[in-house]
Short mmCIF file of C-alpha atoms and ligand atoms in Angstrom, two decimals:
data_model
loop_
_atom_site.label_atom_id
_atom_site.label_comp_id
_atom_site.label_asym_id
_atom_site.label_seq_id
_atom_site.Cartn_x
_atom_site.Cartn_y
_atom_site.Cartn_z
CA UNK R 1 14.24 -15.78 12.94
CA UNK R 2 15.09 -19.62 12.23
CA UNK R 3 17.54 -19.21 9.58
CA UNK R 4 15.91 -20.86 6.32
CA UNK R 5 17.75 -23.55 4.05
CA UNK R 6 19.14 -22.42 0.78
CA UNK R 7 16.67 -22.86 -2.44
CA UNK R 8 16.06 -26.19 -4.24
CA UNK R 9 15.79 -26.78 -7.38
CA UNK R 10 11.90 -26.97 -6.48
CA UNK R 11 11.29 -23.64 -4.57
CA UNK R 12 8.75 -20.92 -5.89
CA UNK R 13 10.06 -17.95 -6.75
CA UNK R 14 8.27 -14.66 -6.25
CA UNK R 15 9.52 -11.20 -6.12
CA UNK R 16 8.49 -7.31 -6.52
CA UNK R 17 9.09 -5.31 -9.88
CA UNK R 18 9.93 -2.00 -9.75
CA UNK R 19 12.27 0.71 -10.12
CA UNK R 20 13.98 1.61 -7.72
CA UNK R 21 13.42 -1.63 -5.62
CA UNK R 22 16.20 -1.23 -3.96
CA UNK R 23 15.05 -0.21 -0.47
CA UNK R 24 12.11 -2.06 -0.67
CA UNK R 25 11.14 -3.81 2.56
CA UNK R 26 8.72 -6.43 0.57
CA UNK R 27 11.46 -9.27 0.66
CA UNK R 28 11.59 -9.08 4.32
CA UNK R 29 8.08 -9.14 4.92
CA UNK R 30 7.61 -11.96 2.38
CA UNK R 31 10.27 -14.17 3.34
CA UNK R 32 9.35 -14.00 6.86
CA UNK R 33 5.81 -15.12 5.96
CA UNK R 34 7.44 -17.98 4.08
CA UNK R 35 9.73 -18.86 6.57
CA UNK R 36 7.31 -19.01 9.84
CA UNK R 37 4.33 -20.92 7.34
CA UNK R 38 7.36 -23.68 6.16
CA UNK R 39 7.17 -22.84 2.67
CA UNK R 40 9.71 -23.56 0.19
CA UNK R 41 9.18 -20.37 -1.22
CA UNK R 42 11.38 -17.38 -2.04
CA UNK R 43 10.91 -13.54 -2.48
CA UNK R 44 13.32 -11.07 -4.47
CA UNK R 45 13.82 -7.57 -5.68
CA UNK R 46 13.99 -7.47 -9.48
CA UNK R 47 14.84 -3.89 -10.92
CA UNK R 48 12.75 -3.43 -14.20
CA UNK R 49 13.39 -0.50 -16.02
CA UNK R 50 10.83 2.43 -16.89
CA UNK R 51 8.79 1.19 -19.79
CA UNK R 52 9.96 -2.52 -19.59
CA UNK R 53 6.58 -3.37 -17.63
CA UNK R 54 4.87 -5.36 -19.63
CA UNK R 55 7.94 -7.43 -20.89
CA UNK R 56 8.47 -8.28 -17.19
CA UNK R 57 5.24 -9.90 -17.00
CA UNK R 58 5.28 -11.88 -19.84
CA UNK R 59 8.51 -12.84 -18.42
CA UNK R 60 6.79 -14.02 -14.92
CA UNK R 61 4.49 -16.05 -17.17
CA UNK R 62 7.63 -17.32 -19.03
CA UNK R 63 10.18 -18.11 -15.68
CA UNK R 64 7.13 -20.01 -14.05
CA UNK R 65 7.52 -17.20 -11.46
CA UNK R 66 4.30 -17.90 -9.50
CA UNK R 67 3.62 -14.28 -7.66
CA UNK R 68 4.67 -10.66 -8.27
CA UNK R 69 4.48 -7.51 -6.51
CA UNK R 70 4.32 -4.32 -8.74
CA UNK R 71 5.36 -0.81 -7.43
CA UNK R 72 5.80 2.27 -9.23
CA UNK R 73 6.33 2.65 -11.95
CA UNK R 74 4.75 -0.42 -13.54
CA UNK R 75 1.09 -0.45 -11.42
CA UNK R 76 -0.56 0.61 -14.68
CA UNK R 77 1.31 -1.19 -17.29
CA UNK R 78 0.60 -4.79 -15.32
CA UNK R 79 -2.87 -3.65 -15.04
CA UNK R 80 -3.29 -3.60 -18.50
CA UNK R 81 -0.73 -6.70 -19.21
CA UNK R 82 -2.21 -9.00 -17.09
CA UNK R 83 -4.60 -11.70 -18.92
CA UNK R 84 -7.35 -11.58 -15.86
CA UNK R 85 -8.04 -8.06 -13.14
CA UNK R 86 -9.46 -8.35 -9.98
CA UNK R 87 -12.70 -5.48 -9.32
CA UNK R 88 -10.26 -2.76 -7.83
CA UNK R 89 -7.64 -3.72 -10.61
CA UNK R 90 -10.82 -2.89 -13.47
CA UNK R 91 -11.52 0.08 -11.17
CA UNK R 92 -8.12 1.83 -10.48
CA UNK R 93 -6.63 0.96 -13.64
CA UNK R 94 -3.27 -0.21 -11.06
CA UNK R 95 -1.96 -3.04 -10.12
CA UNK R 96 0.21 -4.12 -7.26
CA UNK R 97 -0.14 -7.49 -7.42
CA UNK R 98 0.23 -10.65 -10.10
CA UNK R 99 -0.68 -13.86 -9.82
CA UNK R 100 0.46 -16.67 -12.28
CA UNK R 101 -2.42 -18.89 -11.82
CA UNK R 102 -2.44 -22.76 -12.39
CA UNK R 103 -4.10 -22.39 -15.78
CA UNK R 104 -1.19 -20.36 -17.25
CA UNK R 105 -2.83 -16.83 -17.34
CA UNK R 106 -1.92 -14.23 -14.81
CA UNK R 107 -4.35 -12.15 -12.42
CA UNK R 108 -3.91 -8.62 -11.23
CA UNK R 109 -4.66 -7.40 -8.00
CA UNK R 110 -4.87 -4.15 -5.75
CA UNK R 111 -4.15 -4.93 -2.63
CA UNK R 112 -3.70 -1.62 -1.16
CA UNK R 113 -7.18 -0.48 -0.12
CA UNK R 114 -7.58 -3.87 1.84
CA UNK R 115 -4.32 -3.09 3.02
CA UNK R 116 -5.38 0.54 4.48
CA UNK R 117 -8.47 -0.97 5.90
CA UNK R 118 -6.74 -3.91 7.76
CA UNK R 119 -4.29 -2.11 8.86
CA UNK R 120 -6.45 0.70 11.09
CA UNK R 121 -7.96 -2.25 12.41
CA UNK R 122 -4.80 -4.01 13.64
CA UNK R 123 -3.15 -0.61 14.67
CA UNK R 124 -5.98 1.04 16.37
CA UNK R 125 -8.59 -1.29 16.35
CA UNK R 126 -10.48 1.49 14.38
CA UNK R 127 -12.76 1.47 11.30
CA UNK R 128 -14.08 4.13 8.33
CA UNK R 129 -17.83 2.85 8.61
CA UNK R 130 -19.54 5.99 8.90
CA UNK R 131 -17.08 8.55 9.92
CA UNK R 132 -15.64 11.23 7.45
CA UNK R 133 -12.84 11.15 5.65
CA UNK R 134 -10.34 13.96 4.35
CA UNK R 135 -7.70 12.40 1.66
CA UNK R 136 -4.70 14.63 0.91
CA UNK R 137 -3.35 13.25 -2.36
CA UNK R 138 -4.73 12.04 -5.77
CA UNK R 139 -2.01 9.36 -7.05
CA UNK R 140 -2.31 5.67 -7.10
CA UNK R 141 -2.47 5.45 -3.31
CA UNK R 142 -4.85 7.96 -2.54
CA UNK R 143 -7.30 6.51 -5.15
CA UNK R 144 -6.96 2.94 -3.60
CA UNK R 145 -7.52 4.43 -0.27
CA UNK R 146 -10.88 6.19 -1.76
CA UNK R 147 -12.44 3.17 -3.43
CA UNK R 148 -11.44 1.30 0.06
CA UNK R 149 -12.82 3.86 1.87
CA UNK R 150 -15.95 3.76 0.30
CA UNK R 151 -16.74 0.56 -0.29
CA UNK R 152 -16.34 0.41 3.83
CA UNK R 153 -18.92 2.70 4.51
CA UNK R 154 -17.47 6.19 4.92
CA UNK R 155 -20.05 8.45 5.43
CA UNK R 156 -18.13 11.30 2.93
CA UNK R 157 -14.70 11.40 1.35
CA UNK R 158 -13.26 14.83 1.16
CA UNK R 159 -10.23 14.90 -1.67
CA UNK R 160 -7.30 17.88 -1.57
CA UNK R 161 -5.05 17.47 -3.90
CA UNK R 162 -2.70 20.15 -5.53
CA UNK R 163 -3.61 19.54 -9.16
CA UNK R 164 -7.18 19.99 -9.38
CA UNK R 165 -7.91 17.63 -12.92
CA UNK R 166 -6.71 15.17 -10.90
CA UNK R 167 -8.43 15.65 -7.73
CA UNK R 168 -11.49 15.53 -9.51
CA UNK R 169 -10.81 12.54 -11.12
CA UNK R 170 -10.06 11.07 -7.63
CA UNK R 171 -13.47 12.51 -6.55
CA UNK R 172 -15.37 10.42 -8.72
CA UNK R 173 -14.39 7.16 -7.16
CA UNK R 174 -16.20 8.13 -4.05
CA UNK R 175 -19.47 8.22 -6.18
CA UNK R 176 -22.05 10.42 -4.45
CA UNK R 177 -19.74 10.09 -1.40
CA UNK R 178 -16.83 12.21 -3.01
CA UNK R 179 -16.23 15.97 -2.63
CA UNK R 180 -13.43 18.16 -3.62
CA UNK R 181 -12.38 20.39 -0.97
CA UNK R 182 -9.16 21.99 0.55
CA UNK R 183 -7.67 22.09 3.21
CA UNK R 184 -10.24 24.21 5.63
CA UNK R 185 -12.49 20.87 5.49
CA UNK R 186 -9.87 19.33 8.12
CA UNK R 187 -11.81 21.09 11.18
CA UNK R 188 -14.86 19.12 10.13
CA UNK R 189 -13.66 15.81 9.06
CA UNK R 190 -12.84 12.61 11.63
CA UNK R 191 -10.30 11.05 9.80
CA UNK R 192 -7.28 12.41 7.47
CA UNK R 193 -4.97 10.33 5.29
CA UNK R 194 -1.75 11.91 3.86
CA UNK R 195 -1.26 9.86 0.62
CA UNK R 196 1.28 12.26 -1.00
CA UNK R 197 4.55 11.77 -0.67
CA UNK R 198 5.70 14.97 1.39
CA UNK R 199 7.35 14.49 4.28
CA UNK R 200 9.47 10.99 2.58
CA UNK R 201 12.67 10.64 3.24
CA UNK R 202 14.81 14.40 4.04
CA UNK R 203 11.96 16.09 2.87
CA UNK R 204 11.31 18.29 5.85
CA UNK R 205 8.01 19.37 4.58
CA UNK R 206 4.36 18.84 5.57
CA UNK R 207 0.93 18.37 3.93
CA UNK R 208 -0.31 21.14 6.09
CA UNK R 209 0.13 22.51 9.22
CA UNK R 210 -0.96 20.07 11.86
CA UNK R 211 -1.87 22.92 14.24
CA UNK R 212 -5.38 22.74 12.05
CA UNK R 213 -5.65 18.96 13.88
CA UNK R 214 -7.29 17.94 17.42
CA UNK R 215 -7.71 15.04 20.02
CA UNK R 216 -11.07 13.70 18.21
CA UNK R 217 -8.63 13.42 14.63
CA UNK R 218 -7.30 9.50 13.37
CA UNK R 219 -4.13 10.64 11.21
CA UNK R 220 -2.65 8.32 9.25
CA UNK R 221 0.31 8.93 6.94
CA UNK R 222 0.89 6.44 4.51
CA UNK R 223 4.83 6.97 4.78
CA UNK R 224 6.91 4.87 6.51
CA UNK R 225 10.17 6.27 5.88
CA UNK R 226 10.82 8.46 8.23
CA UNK R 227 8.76 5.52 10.85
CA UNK R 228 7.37 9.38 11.69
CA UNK R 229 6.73 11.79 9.93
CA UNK R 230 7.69 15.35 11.20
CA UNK R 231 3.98 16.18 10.08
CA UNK R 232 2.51 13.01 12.22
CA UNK R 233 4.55 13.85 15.35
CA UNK R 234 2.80 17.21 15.00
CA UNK R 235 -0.29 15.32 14.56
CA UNK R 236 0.77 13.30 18.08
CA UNK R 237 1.19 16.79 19.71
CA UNK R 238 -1.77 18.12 18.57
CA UNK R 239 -3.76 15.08 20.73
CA UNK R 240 -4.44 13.24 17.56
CA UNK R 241 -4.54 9.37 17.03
CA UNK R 242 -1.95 8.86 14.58
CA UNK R 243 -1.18 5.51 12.30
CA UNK R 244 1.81 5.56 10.63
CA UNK R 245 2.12 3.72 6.95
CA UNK R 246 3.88 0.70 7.70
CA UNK R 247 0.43 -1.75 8.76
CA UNK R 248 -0.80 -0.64 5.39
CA UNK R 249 2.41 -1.90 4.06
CA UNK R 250 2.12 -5.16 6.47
CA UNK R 251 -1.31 -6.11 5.53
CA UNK R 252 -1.60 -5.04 1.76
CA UNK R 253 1.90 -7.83 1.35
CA UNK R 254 -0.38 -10.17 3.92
CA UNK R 255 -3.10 -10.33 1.28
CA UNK R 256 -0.40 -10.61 -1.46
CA UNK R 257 0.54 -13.55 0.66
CA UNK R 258 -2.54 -15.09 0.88
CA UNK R 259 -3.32 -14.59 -2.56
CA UNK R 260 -0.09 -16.43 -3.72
CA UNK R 261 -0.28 -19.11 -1.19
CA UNK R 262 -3.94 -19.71 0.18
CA UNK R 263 -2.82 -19.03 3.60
CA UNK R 264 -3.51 -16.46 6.40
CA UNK R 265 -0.30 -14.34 6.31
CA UNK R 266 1.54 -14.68 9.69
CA UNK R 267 1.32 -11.03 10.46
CA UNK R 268 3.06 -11.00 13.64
CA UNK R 269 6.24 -12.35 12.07
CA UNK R 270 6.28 -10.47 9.14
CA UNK R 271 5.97 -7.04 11.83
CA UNK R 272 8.49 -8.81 13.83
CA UNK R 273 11.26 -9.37 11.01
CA UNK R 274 10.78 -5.64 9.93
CA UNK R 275 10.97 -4.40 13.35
CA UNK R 276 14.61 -6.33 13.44
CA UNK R 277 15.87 -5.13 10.66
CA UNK R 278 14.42 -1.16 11.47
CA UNK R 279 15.11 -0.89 15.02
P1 NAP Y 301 1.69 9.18 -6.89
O1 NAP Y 301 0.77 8.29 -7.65
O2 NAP Y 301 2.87 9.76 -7.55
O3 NAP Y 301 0.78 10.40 -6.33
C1 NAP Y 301 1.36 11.43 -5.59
C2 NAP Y 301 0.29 12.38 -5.07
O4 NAP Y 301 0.93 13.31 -4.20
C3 NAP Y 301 -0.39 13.20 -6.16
O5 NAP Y 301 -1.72 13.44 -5.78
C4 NAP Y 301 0.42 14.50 -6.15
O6 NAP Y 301 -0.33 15.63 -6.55
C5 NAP Y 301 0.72 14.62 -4.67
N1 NAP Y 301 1.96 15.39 -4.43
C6 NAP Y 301 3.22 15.04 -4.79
N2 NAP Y 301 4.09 15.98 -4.36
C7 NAP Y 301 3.34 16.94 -3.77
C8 NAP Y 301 3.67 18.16 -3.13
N3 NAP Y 301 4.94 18.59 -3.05
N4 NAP Y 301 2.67 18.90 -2.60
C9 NAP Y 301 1.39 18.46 -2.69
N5 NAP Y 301 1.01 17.33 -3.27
C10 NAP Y 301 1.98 16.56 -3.80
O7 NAP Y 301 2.25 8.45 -5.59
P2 NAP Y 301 1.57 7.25 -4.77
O8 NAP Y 301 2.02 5.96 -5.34
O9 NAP Y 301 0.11 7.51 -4.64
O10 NAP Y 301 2.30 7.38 -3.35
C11 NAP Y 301 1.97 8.44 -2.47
C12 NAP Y 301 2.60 8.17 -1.10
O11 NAP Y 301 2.00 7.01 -0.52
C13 NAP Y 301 4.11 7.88 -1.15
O12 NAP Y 301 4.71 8.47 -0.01
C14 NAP Y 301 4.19 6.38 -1.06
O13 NAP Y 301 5.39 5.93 -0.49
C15 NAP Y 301 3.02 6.11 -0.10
N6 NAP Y 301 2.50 4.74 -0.21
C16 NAP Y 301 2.48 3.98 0.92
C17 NAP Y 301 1.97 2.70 0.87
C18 NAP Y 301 1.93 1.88 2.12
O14 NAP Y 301 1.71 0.67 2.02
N7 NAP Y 301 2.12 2.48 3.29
C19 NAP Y 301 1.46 2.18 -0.34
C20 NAP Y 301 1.49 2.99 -1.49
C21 NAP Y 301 2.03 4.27 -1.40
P3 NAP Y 301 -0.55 15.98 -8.11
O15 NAP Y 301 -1.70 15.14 -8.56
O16 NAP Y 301 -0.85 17.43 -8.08
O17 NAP Y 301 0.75 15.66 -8.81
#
C-alpha cells in the first residue's frame, strides 16, 4: 500500500466505538478504502467503556467526528442515541453504524445484513432467494442476518438457538417465514449460518457436529478469528461450500464506507490490506 501522508489540520476523522476494540480489523479496512479513493480521511479505534454509549455519541456530534462504527457493547445504546435510524436500525433495535450528517443530527445504521448478503455474493457468487435457511444463534448478528435473509427472499428461516425466549424472539423477524427448530432441521435446510460465537478464538468447540452436513450445504460462519473455524473445516470435509466471516466483515465496513463518503468502497483493497496484515 502507498504509504499515506500524516493528517492535516483538515482531515475527517472517523473511528469504531467499542470495548474491547483493540483487535479490531475496522481501521485497516477503512483506511485502506481511504487511502486507494484519495481521501483525506482517517479511521481509529476509540475504547468506550460499558455504559458510556451514549456519551460517546454525543461526543461524535460534539468533535465534528463525521462517521462511527459501533460494536458490542454499544449497538443498542447508539440505536436509541442517535437523532435519525435507518429501517433495520427501527427494526433490530442495533446499530453498527453513525453518521454525523451535514445538518448536525446523526443517523444510525445496520449494516450487517447487507453485509451478509454482499458478501455470499462476492465469495461464492451465491444468493438466499428462495433457498432455506437454518440460523444457529439469536444475538445481534443472527437477527441482522434474519431480517437480511428475509427481506432477500428466503423461502424459510429455521432459528436454533440455546435460550429459547430468545430464539423466539429471533423467530419473529422472519414473519411467516420464521420457525423455531433445532438442530435435526440441518438435513433439510440448504443453507446454515453459525452466528454464535463458538468456535472464536481457543475455543475448540463447535455449533454442532458437522458430520450432520453434505455436498448440497452453503456454510457460512460468521467468525473470522480463527480465518477457519475447526467446525467449518469439518464443514469443508463434509463436501460442503463453506464462507468464512470475513466478506461479511468486508462488505458490511464497504457500506459503512459508502455511507460516510458517497463512494463505492474499493473492496479489493480493503481485502488486500487485511490479507497483508493476516497472512
Ligand atoms: P451476541 O449478540 O452476544 O449473541 C450470541 C448468540 O450466540 C446468542 O444467540 C447466544 O445464545 C449464542 N451463544 C453464545 N454462546 C453459546 C454457546 N456456548 N452455545 C450455544 N449458543 C451460544 O453476539 P453477536 O454480536 O450476535 O455475535 C455472534 C458472532 O458473530 C460472534 O462470533 C461475532 O464475532 C460474529 N460476528 C461477525 C460479524 C462479521 O462481520 N463477520 C459481524 C457481527 C458478529 P443465547 O441467546 O442462549 O445466549
Amino acid at each position: 500500500m502507498t504509504p499515506r501522508p500524516a493528517p492535516t489540520g483538515v482531515t475527517v476523522v472517523t473511528g469504531v466505538i467499542g470495548d474491547p476494540v483493540y483487535h479490531s480489523l475496522s481501521p485497516i479496512l477503512h483506511n485502506a478504502a481511504f487511502a486507494a479513493s484519495d481521501l483525506d480521511w482517517t479511521y481509529v479505534a476509540l475504547p468506550v467503556a460499558v455504559g458510556s454509549g451514549a456519551e460517546a455519541v454525543e461526543a461524535m456530534r460534539t468533535l465534528g467526528i463525521r462517521g462511527l462504527s459501533v460494536t458490542m457493547p454499544h449497538k443498542y445504546a447508539a440505536a436509541e442515541a442517535a437523532d435519525r435510524r435507518s429501517t433495520d436500525v427501527e427494526v433490530l433495535g442495533a446499530a453498527n453504524c453513525l453518521v454525523l450528517d451535514h445538518d448536525g443530527l446523526i443517523t444510525a445504521h445496520n449494516t450487517d445484513g447487507a453485509g451478509f448478503l454482499d458478501g455470499l455474493v462476492a465469495a461464492a457468487g451465491q444468493s438466499v432467494a428462495g433457498r432455506s435457511v437454518l440460523v444457529f444463534g439469536a444475538g445481534g448478528a443472527a437477527r441482522a442476518v434474519i431480517v437480511a435473509c428475509a427481506r432477500a427472499g428466503a423461502s424459510e428461516i429455521v432459528v436454533v438457538n440455546r435460550s429459547e425466549e430468545r430464539g423466539r424472539a429471533a423467530v419473529l423477524l422472519a414473519g411467516e417465514l420464521g420457525r423455531l427448530g433445532s438442530i435435526a432441521a440441518v438435513p433439510d435446510v440448504e443453507i446454515v449460518v453459525n452466528a454464535t460465537p463458538v468456535g472464536m478464538g481457543t475455543d475448540p468447540s463447535v455449533p454442532f457436529d458437522p458430520v450432520l452436513l453434505n455436498p448440497s450445504h452453503l456454510v457460512i460462519d460468521l467468525i473470522y478469528d480463527p480465518w477457519e473455524s475447526g467446525w467449518l473445516m469439518g464443514a469443508r470435509e463434509q463436501g460442503a461450500t463453506v464462507i468464512n466471516g470475513f466478506p461479511m466483515l468486508l462488505h458490511q465496513a464497504g457500506a459503512q464506507f459508502s455511507l460516510w463518503t458517497g463512494r463505492d468502497a474499493p473492496t479489493d483493497e480493503m481485502e488486500r490490506a487485511v490479507r497483508q496484515r493476516i497472512d
